[in-house]
Amino acid sequence: MESELKKTPLYERHLAFGGKMIDFGGWSLPVQYTGIIEEHQAVRQQAGLFDVSHMGEIEVTGTDAGRFLDWLLTADLDRLTLERAVYSLMCQPDGGVVDDLIVYQLGAQRYLLVVNAGCKDKDLEHVLSRAAEWNHDQGARIEIKDRSLEYAQIALQGPGSVKIVEQFSHLAPALTLRPFHHMILDMCHGVPAIVSRTGYTGEDGFEFYCSPDAGVALFDWLAAAGATPCGLGARDSLRFEAALPLYGHELSDTITPLEAGLGRFTALGKKRFIGSDALSGEPARHLVGLSMSGRAIPRAGYPVMQQGLPIGQVTSGMFSPTLGRGLAMALVSAGSSPEAGPMSVLIRGREEAVEPVKLPFYKREKKSG
């Protein structure tokens, strides 16, 4: 029932904007407002506005917090600073992915992990258990706190996002941010917000982490300034075109970062981290892009075939609004290659021809100068 679902601070705003609400992992969130295609194109051409306050925020503090996170996460955290954010993954000892996340350093020994909403509870349990292990082995005192209810998270995405931010003097300093950098800004009346040049759409944009009340006000400001409210449907189609992984599809506890094509976020050359031993060999599968030759639409779970035999399966697939054809990301066996023969996707008992294509499907044009 709707009343039993969790609601973000912007729930009433979604209703006011005509959002079609659905159950998304126990949260009541808009799948769309005016239409998924319209919202998708708004982000690609102008600017879209997303409520992602259902995401989880886990705070890690302690005098040894930096070393602990370097052991917990796959990325090389030597790149992490008070201004720079890092995308990373948490793995199990067997190399399977617990979750992917962004880590922010907010102080000398204070960090914030922004994790997927559907994984937040298991992520928190994982981090707590690993912190207890670290504290026992290292004689340290790492403290873990769930800060998720203290944050609203708003994403402004698209080539027009810069012009929208320019309209607000208190947000304008964020225009100096480079990709995956962040700063603390005064939202209004001394209310601080983390602002980062990050996103999940393949476009330029900003993500804001602030108090729930400030998040509601910010959503109203940005919408009034010209940003189009967008739902979960457009968020998924945008991330798909940019070949950004979705947990439960391109990533899971049975899929390693190397199989998912995320080796650049897996610093095997650094000192040991959880899962590093299991990731030292060659991956058994790899992620590929596929383009449909006909009108059929590939969907997650459909088998990928070659010479009449299954070689893998689609992890995410849909009709691409930007490119105008059916596309898929698929995990296939490491030994498979286009040279071995034509590939197809098995759709309702029929093999539909596909062509391998380079990922990402869509890449925005970066302005020079």
mmCIF file of C-alpha atoms in Angstrom:
data_model
loop_
_atom_site.group_PDB
_atom_site.id
_atom_site.type_symbol
_atom_site.label_atom_id
_atom_site.label_comp_id
_atom_site.label_asym_id
_atom_site.label_seq_id
_atom_site.Cartn_x
_atom_site.Cartn_y
_atom_site.Cartn_z
ATOM 1 C CA MET A 1 0.000 0.000 0.000
ATOM 2 C CA GLU A 2 1.128 3.569 -0.749
ATOM 3 C CA SER A 3 0.912 4.547 2.934
ATOM 4 C CA GLU A 4 3.394 1.802 3.853
ATOM 5 C CA LEU A 5 6.041 2.963 1.392
ATOM 6 C CA LYS A 6 8.906 5.199 2.455
ATOM 7 C CA LYS A 7 8.719 8.747 1.176
ATOM 8 C CA THR A 8 11.470 11.236 0.404
ATOM 9 C CA PRO A 9 11.171 14.847 1.609
ATOM 10 C CA LEU A 10 9.982 15.744 -1.908
ATOM 11 C CA TYR A 11 7.002 13.381 -1.975
ATOM 12 C CA GLU A 12 4.424 16.193 -1.961
ATOM 13 C CA ARG A 13 6.349 17.975 -4.726
ATOM 14 C CA HIS A 14 6.139 14.879 -6.912
ATOM 15 C CA LEU A 15 2.365 14.834 -6.501
ATOM 16 C CA ALA A 16 2.131 18.558 -7.219
ATOM 17 C CA PHE A 17 4.125 18.132 -10.452
ATOM 18 C CA GLY A 18 1.888 15.260 -11.554
ATOM 19 C CA GLY A 19 4.355 12.448 -10.868
ATOM 20 C CA LYS A 20 3.182 8.897 -11.551
ATOM 21 C CA MET A 21 4.246 7.212 -8.334
ATOM 22 C CA ILE A 22 5.443 3.623 -8.106
ATOM 23 C CA ASP A 23 6.925 1.280 -5.515
ATOM 24 C CA PHE A 24 10.673 1.397 -6.110
ATOM 25 C CA GLY A 25 12.389 -0.871 -3.610
ATOM 26 C CA GLY A 26 10.002 0.159 -0.845
ATOM 27 C CA TRP A 27 10.072 3.870 -1.756
ATOM 28 C CA SER A 28 7.238 5.835 -3.333
ATOM 29 C CA LEU A 29 8.959 7.596 -6.236
ATOM 30 C CA PRO A 30 7.878 9.023 -9.610
ATOM 31 C CA VAL A 31 8.568 6.826 -12.629
ATOM 32 C CA GLN A 32 7.641 9.809 -14.819
ATOM 33 C CA TYR A 33 5.828 13.146 -14.867
ATOM 34 C CA THR A 34 4.959 14.066 -18.468
ATOM 35 C CA GLY A 35 6.587 11.050 -20.133
ATOM 36 C CA ILE A 36 9.856 9.122 -20.092
ATOM 37 C CA ILE A 37 10.919 10.058 -23.630
ATOM 38 C CA GLU A 38 10.152 13.751 -23.100
ATOM 39 C CA GLU A 39 12.068 13.790 -19.817
ATOM 40 C CA HIS A 40 14.974 11.857 -21.357
ATOM 41 C CA GLN A 41 15.274 14.374 -24.177
ATOM 42 C CA ALA A 42 15.013 17.288 -21.735
ATOM 43 C CA VAL A 43 18.189 16.053 -20.027
ATOM 44 C CA ARG A 44 20.029 15.413 -23.293
ATOM 45 C CA GLN A 45 19.074 18.807 -24.740
ATOM 46 C CA GLN A 46 18.525 21.148 -21.783
ATOM 47 C CA ALA A 47 18.336 20.252 -18.088
ATOM 48 C CA GLY A 48 16.517 17.728 -15.952
ATOM 49 C CA LEU A 49 15.874 17.576 -12.223
ATOM 50 C CA PHE A 50 15.884 14.351 -10.193
ATOM 51 C CA ASP A 51 14.999 13.541 -6.599
ATOM 52 C CA VAL A 52 17.473 10.877 -5.503
ATOM 53 C CA SER A 53 16.972 11.360 -1.775
ATOM 54 C CA HIS A 54 16.334 7.629 -1.383
ATOM 55 C CA MET A 55 20.088 7.020 -1.818
ATOM 56 C CA GLY A 56 21.990 6.024 1.311
ATOM 57 C CA GLU A 57 24.671 8.061 3.090
ATOM 58 C CA ILE A 58 27.056 6.302 5.467
ATOM 59 C CA GLU A 59 29.548 8.340 7.499
ATOM 60 C CA VAL A 60 32.956 6.875 8.355
ATOM 61 C CA THR A 61 35.113 8.631 10.949
ATOM 62 C CA GLY A 62 38.171 7.872 13.050
ATOM 63 C CA THR A 63 41.885 8.557 13.138
ATOM 64 C CA ASP A 64 42.479 5.550 10.874
ATOM 65 C CA ALA A 65 39.446 6.068 8.619
ATOM 66 C CA GLY A 66 41.459 6.768 5.467
ATOM 67 C CA ARG A 67 43.475 3.552 5.710
ATOM 68 C CA PHE A 68 40.345 1.592 6.560
ATOM 69 C CA LEU A 69 38.539 2.822 3.454
ATOM 70 C CA ASP A 70 41.565 2.080 1.282
ATOM 71 C CA TRP A 71 41.264 -1.542 2.474
ATOM 72 C CA LEU A 72 37.461 -1.592 2.154
ATOM 73 C CA LEU A 73 37.236 -0.116 -1.354
ATOM 74 C CA THR A 74 38.741 -1.039 -4.714
ATOM 75 C CA ALA A 75 39.806 2.462 -5.803
ATOM 76 C CA ASP A 76 43.138 4.092 -5.049
ATOM 77 C CA LEU A 77 42.124 6.591 -2.376
ATOM 78 C CA ASP A 78 45.397 8.486 -2.679
ATOM 79 C CA ARG A 79 43.417 10.524 -5.232
ATOM 80 C CA LEU A 80 40.801 11.459 -2.642
ATOM 81 C CA THR A 81 41.020 14.989 -1.192
ATOM 82 C CA LEU A 82 38.775 17.510 0.539
ATOM 83 C CA GLU A 83 37.822 18.724 -2.943
ATOM 84 C CA ARG A 84 37.828 15.531 -4.996
ATOM 85 C CA ALA A 85 35.295 12.676 -4.929
ATOM 86 C CA VAL A 86 36.084 9.123 -6.010
ATOM 87 C CA TYR A 87 33.873 6.465 -7.578
ATOM 88 C CA SER A 88 34.626 3.012 -6.189
ATOM 89 C CA LEU A 89 33.273 -0.421 -5.372
ATOM 90 C CA MET A 90 33.040 -2.592 -2.287
ATOM 91 C CA CYS A 91 33.755 -6.265 -2.865
ATOM 92 C CA GLN A 92 33.438 -9.537 -1.031
ATOM 93 C CA PRO A 93 36.599 -11.650 -0.628
ATOM 94 C CA ASP A 94 35.542 -13.673 -3.709
ATOM 95 C CA GLY A 95 35.481 -10.521 -5.854
ATOM 96 C CA GLY A 96 31.704 -10.192 -6.084
ATOM 97 C CA VAL A 97 30.449 -6.621 -5.735
ATOM 98 C CA VAL A 98 28.658 -5.554 -2.559
ATOM 99 C CA ASP A 99 27.827 -2.176 -4.137
ATOM 100 C CA ASP A 100 29.253 0.681 -6.146
ATOM 101 C CA LEU A 101 29.415 4.107 -4.533
ATOM 102 C CA ILE A 102 30.928 7.580 -4.410
ATOM 103 C CA VAL A 103 33.144 8.519 -1.468
ATOM 104 C CA TYR A 104 33.571 12.110 -0.300
ATOM 105 C CA GLN A 105 36.170 13.319 2.170
ATOM 106 C CA LEU A 106 34.527 15.924 4.404
ATOM 107 C CA GLY A 107 37.312 16.371 6.953
ATOM 108 C CA ALA A 108 40.738 15.156 8.006
ATOM 109 C CA GLN A 109 39.294 11.789 9.099
ATOM 110 C CA ARG A 110 35.637 12.135 8.096
ATOM 111 C CA TYR A 111 34.215 10.501 4.982
ATOM 112 C CA LEU A 112 30.786 10.034 3.419
ATOM 113 C CA LEU A 113 29.883 6.970 1.350
ATOM 114 C CA VAL A 114 26.926 7.535 -0.990
ATOM 115 C CA VAL A 115 25.449 4.124 -1.768
ATOM 116 C CA ASN A 116 22.538 2.700 -3.734
ATOM 117 C CA ALA A 117 19.173 2.838 -1.990
ATOM 118 C CA GLY A 118 18.354 -0.825 -2.561
ATOM 119 C CA CYS A 119 21.717 -1.853 -1.113
ATOM 120 C CA LYS A 120 21.899 0.568 1.816
ATOM 121 C CA ASP A 121 20.967 -1.846 4.582
ATOM 122 C CA LYS A 122 23.321 -4.602 3.446
ATOM 123 C CA ASP A 123 26.025 -1.999 2.733
ATOM 124 C CA LEU A 124 25.718 -0.655 6.252
ATOM 125 C CA GLU A 125 25.949 -4.170 7.682
ATOM 126 C CA HIS A 126 28.998 -4.865 5.510
ATOM 127 C CA VAL A 127 30.778 -1.654 6.525
ATOM 128 C CA LEU A 128 29.964 -2.173 10.209
ATOM 129 C CA SER A 129 31.286 -5.741 10.197
ATOM 130 C CA ARG A 130 34.454 -4.759 8.336
ATOM 131 C CA ALA A 131 35.014 -1.815 10.689
ATOM 132 C CA ALA A 132 34.698 -4.133 13.680
ATOM 133 C CA GLU A 133 37.234 -6.466 12.048
ATOM 134 C CA TRP A 134 39.587 -3.545 11.361
ATOM 135 C CA ASN A 135 39.260 -2.172 14.877
ATOM 136 C CA HIS A 136 40.044 -5.585 16.346
ATOM 137 C CA ASP A 137 43.023 -6.271 14.099
ATOM 138 C CA GLN A 138 44.482 -2.767 14.024
ATOM 139 C CA GLY A 139 43.611 -1.566 17.516
ATOM 140 C CA ALA A 140 41.790 1.363 15.888
ATOM 141 C CA ARG A 141 38.461 3.064 16.505
ATOM 142 C CA ILE A 142 36.550 3.463 13.276
ATOM 143 C CA GLU A 143 33.001 4.737 13.803
ATOM 144 C CA ILE A 144 30.178 4.132 11.332
ATOM 145 C CA LYS A 145 26.906 6.085 11.305
ATOM 146 C CA ASP A 146 23.896 5.910 8.993
ATOM 147 C CA ARG A 147 23.204 9.528 7.961
ATOM 148 C CA SER A 148 20.659 8.723 5.228
ATOM 149 C CA LEU A 149 17.677 10.432 6.855
ATOM 150 C CA GLU A 150 19.660 13.633 7.337
ATOM 151 C CA TYR A 151 20.117 14.259 3.608
ATOM 152 C CA ALA A 152 17.994 15.165 0.663
ATOM 153 C CA GLN A 153 19.819 14.558 -2.617
ATOM 154 C CA ILE A 154 18.939 16.511 -5.744
ATOM 155 C CA ALA A 155 20.528 15.968 -9.170
ATOM 156 C CA LEU A 156 20.537 18.671 -11.855
ATOM 157 C CA GLN A 157 21.679 17.156 -15.147
ATOM 158 C CA GLY A 158 22.082 18.280 -18.744
ATOM 159 C CA PRO A 159 23.913 20.814 -20.919
ATOM 160 C CA GLY A 160 21.664 23.587 -19.626
ATOM 161 C CA SER A 161 22.464 22.925 -15.969
ATOM 162 C CA VAL A 162 25.250 25.532 -15.943
ATOM 163 C CA LYS A 163 22.910 28.316 -17.090
ATOM 164 C CA ILE A 164 20.405 27.334 -14.414
ATOM 165 C CA VAL A 165 23.006 27.386 -11.628
ATOM 166 C CA GLU A 166 24.210 30.782 -12.892
ATOM 167 C CA GLN A 167 20.842 32.231 -11.884
ATOM 168 C CA PHE A 168 21.576 31.705 -8.170
ATOM 169 C CA SER A 169 24.409 33.712 -6.641
ATOM 170 C CA HIS A 170 24.737 31.398 -3.648
ATOM 171 C CA LEU A 171 25.156 28.380 -5.969
ATOM 172 C CA ALA A 172 27.402 30.076 -8.535
ATOM 173 C CA PRO A 173 30.701 28.992 -6.879
ATOM 174 C CA ALA A 174 29.829 25.434 -7.940
ATOM 175 C CA LEU A 175 30.416 26.472 -11.557
ATOM 176 C CA THR A 176 34.164 26.334 -10.873
ATOM 177 C CA LEU A 177 34.002 22.629 -10.012
ATOM 178 C CA ARG A 178 35.662 20.121 -12.296
ATOM 179 C CA PRO A 179 34.129 16.646 -12.806
ATOM 180 C CA PHE A 180 34.176 14.560 -9.628
ATOM 181 C CA HIS A 181 35.093 17.542 -7.455
ATOM 182 C CA HIS A 182 32.945 18.992 -4.706
ATOM 183 C CA MET A 183 32.602 21.880 -2.278
ATOM 184 C CA ILE A 184 30.490 22.974 0.685
ATOM 185 C CA LEU A 185 28.098 25.847 -0.006
ATOM 186 C CA ASP A 186 25.706 27.871 2.139
ATOM 187 C CA MET A 187 22.274 27.021 0.756
ATOM 188 C CA CYS A 188 20.513 29.747 2.739
ATOM 189 C CA HIS A 189 20.558 31.041 6.313
ATOM 190 C CA GLY A 190 23.664 29.057 7.181
ATOM 191 C CA VAL A 191 22.354 25.681 5.946
ATOM 192 C CA PRO A 192 25.332 23.873 4.357
ATOM 193 C CA ALA A 193 25.186 21.648 1.292
ATOM 194 C CA ILE A 194 27.676 19.390 -0.440
ATOM 195 C CA VAL A 195 27.685 20.222 -4.151
ATOM 196 C CA SER A 196 29.503 17.907 -6.562
ATOM 197 C CA ARG A 197 30.065 17.848 -10.321
ATOM 198 C CA THR A 198 28.740 14.315 -10.648
ATOM 199 C CA GLY A 199 25.704 12.509 -12.027
ATOM 200 C CA TYR A 200 24.229 9.335 -13.482
ATOM 201 C CA THR A 201 23.107 10.450 -16.935
ATOM 202 C CA GLY A 202 26.220 10.864 -19.084
ATOM 203 C CA GLU A 203 25.687 14.637 -19.110
ATOM 204 C CA ASP A 204 27.316 17.520 -17.296
ATOM 205 C CA GLY A 205 25.568 18.403 -14.081
ATOM 206 C CA PHE A 206 25.547 18.779 -10.320
ATOM 207 C CA GLU A 207 24.410 16.784 -7.320
ATOM 208 C CA PHE A 208 23.364 18.509 -4.096
ATOM 209 C CA TYR A 209 23.335 16.917 -0.630
ATOM 210 C CA CYS A 210 21.534 19.049 1.937
ATOM 211 C CA SER A 211 18.987 18.972 4.737
ATOM 212 C CA PRO A 212 15.480 17.737 3.836
ATOM 213 C CA ASP A 213 13.929 21.216 4.127
ATOM 214 C CA ALA A 214 16.678 22.790 2.033
ATOM 215 C CA GLY A 215 16.218 20.031 -0.536
ATOM 216 C CA VAL A 216 12.547 20.898 -1.008
ATOM 217 C CA ALA A 217 13.403 24.583 -1.460
ATOM 218 C CA LEU A 218 16.210 23.744 -3.888
ATOM 219 C CA PHE A 219 13.939 21.542 -5.999
ATOM 220 C CA ASP A 220 11.450 24.420 -6.272
ATOM 221 C CA TRP A 221 14.170 26.934 -7.212
ATOM 222 C CA LEU A 222 15.666 24.756 -9.920
ATOM 223 C CA ALA A 223 12.293 23.784 -11.387
ATOM 224 C CA ALA A 224 11.213 27.438 -11.494
ATOM 225 C CA ALA A 225 14.522 28.282 -13.212
ATOM 226 C CA GLY A 226 13.760 25.929 -16.090
ATOM 227 C CA ALA A 227 14.847 22.416 -15.072
ATOM 228 C CA THR A 228 12.393 19.683 -16.080
ATOM 229 C CA PRO A 229 11.398 17.320 -13.241
ATOM 230 C CA CYS A 230 12.313 13.772 -14.306
ATOM 231 C CA GLY A 231 11.416 10.365 -12.955
ATOM 232 C CA LEU A 232 13.031 6.975 -12.586
ATOM 233 C CA GLY A 233 12.240 5.946 -16.153
ATOM 234 C CA ALA A 234 14.363 8.667 -17.718
ATOM 235 C CA ARG A 235 17.068 8.153 -15.117
ATOM 236 C CA ASP A 236 17.380 4.522 -16.219
ATOM 237 C CA SER A 237 17.334 5.202 -19.964
ATOM 238 C CA LEU A 238 19.917 7.982 -19.588
ATOM 239 C CA ARG A 239 22.320 5.894 -17.514
ATOM 240 C CA PHE A 240 21.846 2.984 -19.913
ATOM 241 C CA GLU A 241 22.840 5.003 -22.981
ATOM 242 C CA ALA A 242 25.936 6.163 -21.092
ATOM 243 C CA ALA A 243 26.661 2.492 -20.175
ATOM 244 C CA LEU A 244 26.722 3.295 -16.464
ATOM 245 C CA PRO A 245 26.262 0.181 -14.315
ATOM 246 C CA LEU A 246 23.095 -0.563 -12.386
ATOM 247 C CA TYR A 247 23.403 -2.755 -9.319
ATOM 248 C CA GLY A 248 21.528 -6.007 -9.830
ATOM 249 C CA HIS A 249 22.185 -5.830 -13.580
ATOM 250 C CA GLU A 250 25.794 -4.995 -14.534
ATOM 251 C CA LEU A 251 26.950 -5.431 -10.924
ATOM 252 C CA SER A 252 26.038 -7.966 -8.255
ATOM 253 C CA ASP A 253 27.541 -10.287 -5.665
ATOM 254 C CA THR A 254 28.165 -12.746 -8.515
ATOM 255 C CA ILE A 255 29.686 -10.204 -10.934
ATOM 256 C CA THR A 256 33.174 -8.798 -10.384
ATOM 257 C CA PRO A 257 34.319 -5.260 -11.267
ATOM 258 C CA LEU A 258 36.619 -6.675 -13.953
ATOM 259 C CA GLU A 259 33.772 -8.594 -15.597
ATOM 260 C CA ALA A 260 31.706 -5.390 -15.556
ATOM 261 C CA GLY A 261 34.457 -3.470 -17.355
ATOM 262 C CA LEU A 262 35.328 -1.389 -14.290
ATOM 263 C CA GLY A 263 38.994 -2.310 -14.071
ATOM 264 C CA ARG A 264 39.964 1.381 -14.075
ATOM 265 C CA PHE A 265 38.264 1.697 -10.689
ATOM 266 C CA THR A 266 40.012 -1.391 -9.335
ATOM 267 C CA ALA A 267 43.526 -0.497 -8.181
ATOM 268 C CA LEU A 268 45.135 -3.919 -8.216
ATOM 269 C CA GLY A 269 48.534 -2.279 -7.870
ATOM 270 C CA LYS A 270 47.809 -0.783 -4.473
ATOM 271 C CA LYS A 271 48.218 -2.553 -1.156
ATOM 272 C CA ARG A 272 45.761 -5.381 -0.584
ATOM 273 C CA PHE A 273 42.033 -4.603 -0.401
ATOM 274 C CA ILE A 274 39.031 -6.849 0.186
ATOM 275 C CA GLY A 275 38.664 -8.988 -2.932
ATOM 276 C CA SER A 276 42.066 -8.157 -4.418
ATOM 277 C CA ASP A 277 43.298 -11.763 -4.329
ATOM 278 C CA ALA A 278 40.247 -13.016 -6.226
ATOM 279 C CA LEU A 279 40.596 -10.253 -8.827
ATOM 280 C CA SER A 280 44.205 -11.006 -9.683
ATOM 281 C CA GLY A 281 43.364 -13.414 -12.528
ATOM 282 C CA GLU A 282 41.681 -12.967 -15.890
ATOM 283 C CA PRO A 283 37.873 -12.477 -15.733
ATOM 284 C CA ALA A 284 35.693 -15.332 -16.950
ATOM 285 C CA ARG A 285 33.227 -12.934 -18.605
ATOM 286 C CA HIS A 286 33.244 -9.453 -20.043
ATOM 287 C CA LEU A 287 30.647 -6.753 -20.686
ATOM 288 C CA VAL A 288 29.819 -5.933 -24.305
ATOM 289 C CA GLY A 289 27.496 -3.579 -26.141
ATOM 290 C CA LEU A 290 25.016 -4.962 -28.671
ATOM 291 C CA SER A 291 22.914 -3.211 -31.296
ATOM 292 C CA MET A 292 19.796 -4.883 -32.679
ATOM 293 C CA SER A 293 19.614 -5.335 -36.441
ATOM 294 C CA GLY A 294 15.809 -5.377 -36.455
ATOM 295 C CA ARG A 295 12.959 -3.834 -34.467
ATOM 296 C CA ALA A 296 13.042 -6.267 -31.542
ATOM 297 C CA ILE A 297 13.889 -4.886 -28.086
ATOM 298 C CA PRO A 298 16.371 -6.829 -25.924
ATOM 299 C CA ARG A 299 15.595 -7.103 -22.212
ATOM 300 C CA ALA A 300 17.573 -8.065 -19.135
ATOM 301 C CA GLY A 301 17.945 -11.828 -18.803
ATOM 302 C CA TYR A 302 17.584 -12.656 -22.498
ATOM 303 C CA PRO A 303 20.223 -15.202 -23.650
ATOM 304 C CA VAL A 304 22.997 -14.076 -26.003
ATOM 305 C CA MET A 305 23.730 -16.711 -28.649
ATOM 306 C CA GLN A 306 26.566 -17.551 -31.019
ATOM 307 C CA GLN A 307 26.629 -20.525 -33.384
ATOM 308 C CA GLY A 308 23.442 -21.806 -31.784
ATOM 309 C CA LEU A 309 24.903 -21.893 -28.261
ATOM 310 C CA PRO A 310 24.349 -19.513 -25.308
ATOM 311 C CA ILE A 311 27.432 -17.436 -24.504
ATOM 312 C CA GLY A 312 25.922 -15.058 -21.946
ATOM 313 C CA GLN A 313 22.914 -12.915 -21.236
ATOM 314 C CA VAL A 314 21.651 -9.349 -21.479
ATOM 315 C CA THR A 315 22.161 -7.340 -18.291
ATOM 316 C CA SER A 316 20.270 -4.213 -19.441
ATOM 317 C CA GLY A 317 18.467 -3.573 -22.701
ATOM 318 C CA MET A 318 15.921 -1.148 -24.145
ATOM 319 C CA PHE A 319 15.020 1.091 -27.050
ATOM 320 C CA SER A 320 17.426 4.036 -26.996
ATOM 321 C CA PRO A 321 15.551 7.364 -27.249
ATOM 322 C CA THR A 322 18.696 9.163 -28.399
ATOM 323 C CA LEU A 323 19.984 6.630 -30.926
ATOM 324 C CA GLY A 324 16.605 5.311 -32.077
ATOM 325 C CA ARG A 325 17.235 1.564 -31.919
ATOM 326 C CA GLY A 326 17.272 -1.396 -29.580
ATOM 327 C CA LEU A 327 20.509 -1.691 -27.604
ATOM 328 C CA ALA A 328 21.809 -4.001 -24.902
ATOM 329 C CA MET A 329 24.652 -4.460 -22.492
ATOM 330 C CA ALA A 330 25.465 -8.126 -21.998
ATOM 331 C CA LEU A 331 27.833 -10.304 -20.022
ATOM 332 C CA VAL A 332 29.346 -12.909 -22.334
ATOM 333 C CA SER A 333 32.043 -15.536 -21.912
ATOM 334 C CA ALA A 334 35.592 -14.228 -22.171
ATOM 335 C CA GLY A 335 36.382 -16.511 -25.107
ATOM 336 C CA SER A 336 33.579 -15.190 -27.300
ATOM 337 C CA SER A 337 34.366 -12.701 -30.049
ATOM 338 C CA PRO A 338 32.767 -11.396 -33.273
ATOM 339 C CA GLU A 339 35.313 -13.432 -35.241
ATOM 340 C CA ALA A 340 33.685 -16.627 -33.937
ATOM 341 C CA GLY A 341 30.538 -15.906 -35.928
ATOM 342 C CA PRO A 342 27.340 -13.821 -35.903
ATOM 343 C CA MET A 343 25.752 -13.106 -32.531
ATOM 344 C CA SER A 344 22.079 -12.949 -31.644
ATOM 345 C CA VAL A 345 19.731 -12.421 -28.722
ATOM 346 C CA LEU A 346 17.080 -15.056 -28.057
ATOM 347 C CA ILE A 347 13.766 -13.189 -27.761
ATOM 348 C CA ARG A 348 10.595 -15.230 -27.203
ATOM 349 C CA GLY A 349 12.144 -18.303 -28.794
ATOM 350 C CA ARG A 350 13.533 -16.496 -31.841
ATOM 351 C CA GLU A 351 17.153 -15.503 -32.437
ATOM 352 C CA GLU A 352 17.341 -11.802 -33.337
ATOM 353 C CA ALA A 353 20.569 -10.658 -34.997
ATOM 354 C CA VAL A 354 22.805 -8.173 -33.163
ATOM 355 C CA GLU A 355 26.025 -6.364 -33.920
ATOM 356 C CA PRO A 356 28.698 -5.750 -31.259
ATOM 357 C CA VAL A 357 29.205 -2.023 -30.632
ATOM 358 C CA LYS A 358 31.609 -0.043 -28.497
ATOM 359 C CA LEU A 359 30.494 1.155 -25.073
ATOM 360 C CA PRO A 360 29.262 3.663 -24.090
ATOM 361 C CA PHE A 361 26.453 3.906 -26.618
ATOM 362 C CA TYR A 362 26.233 7.655 -26.029
ATOM 363 C CA LYS A 363 28.977 10.091 -25.106
ATOM 364 C CA ARG A 364 28.363 13.801 -24.793
ATOM 365 C CA GLU A 365 30.414 16.249 -26.760
ATOM 366 C CA LYS A 366 32.745 18.142 -24.467
ATOM 367 C CA LYS A 367 33.189 21.832 -25.135
ATOM 368 C CA SER A 368 36.724 22.927 -25.894
ATOM 369 C CA GLY A 369 38.431 25.777 -24.096
#
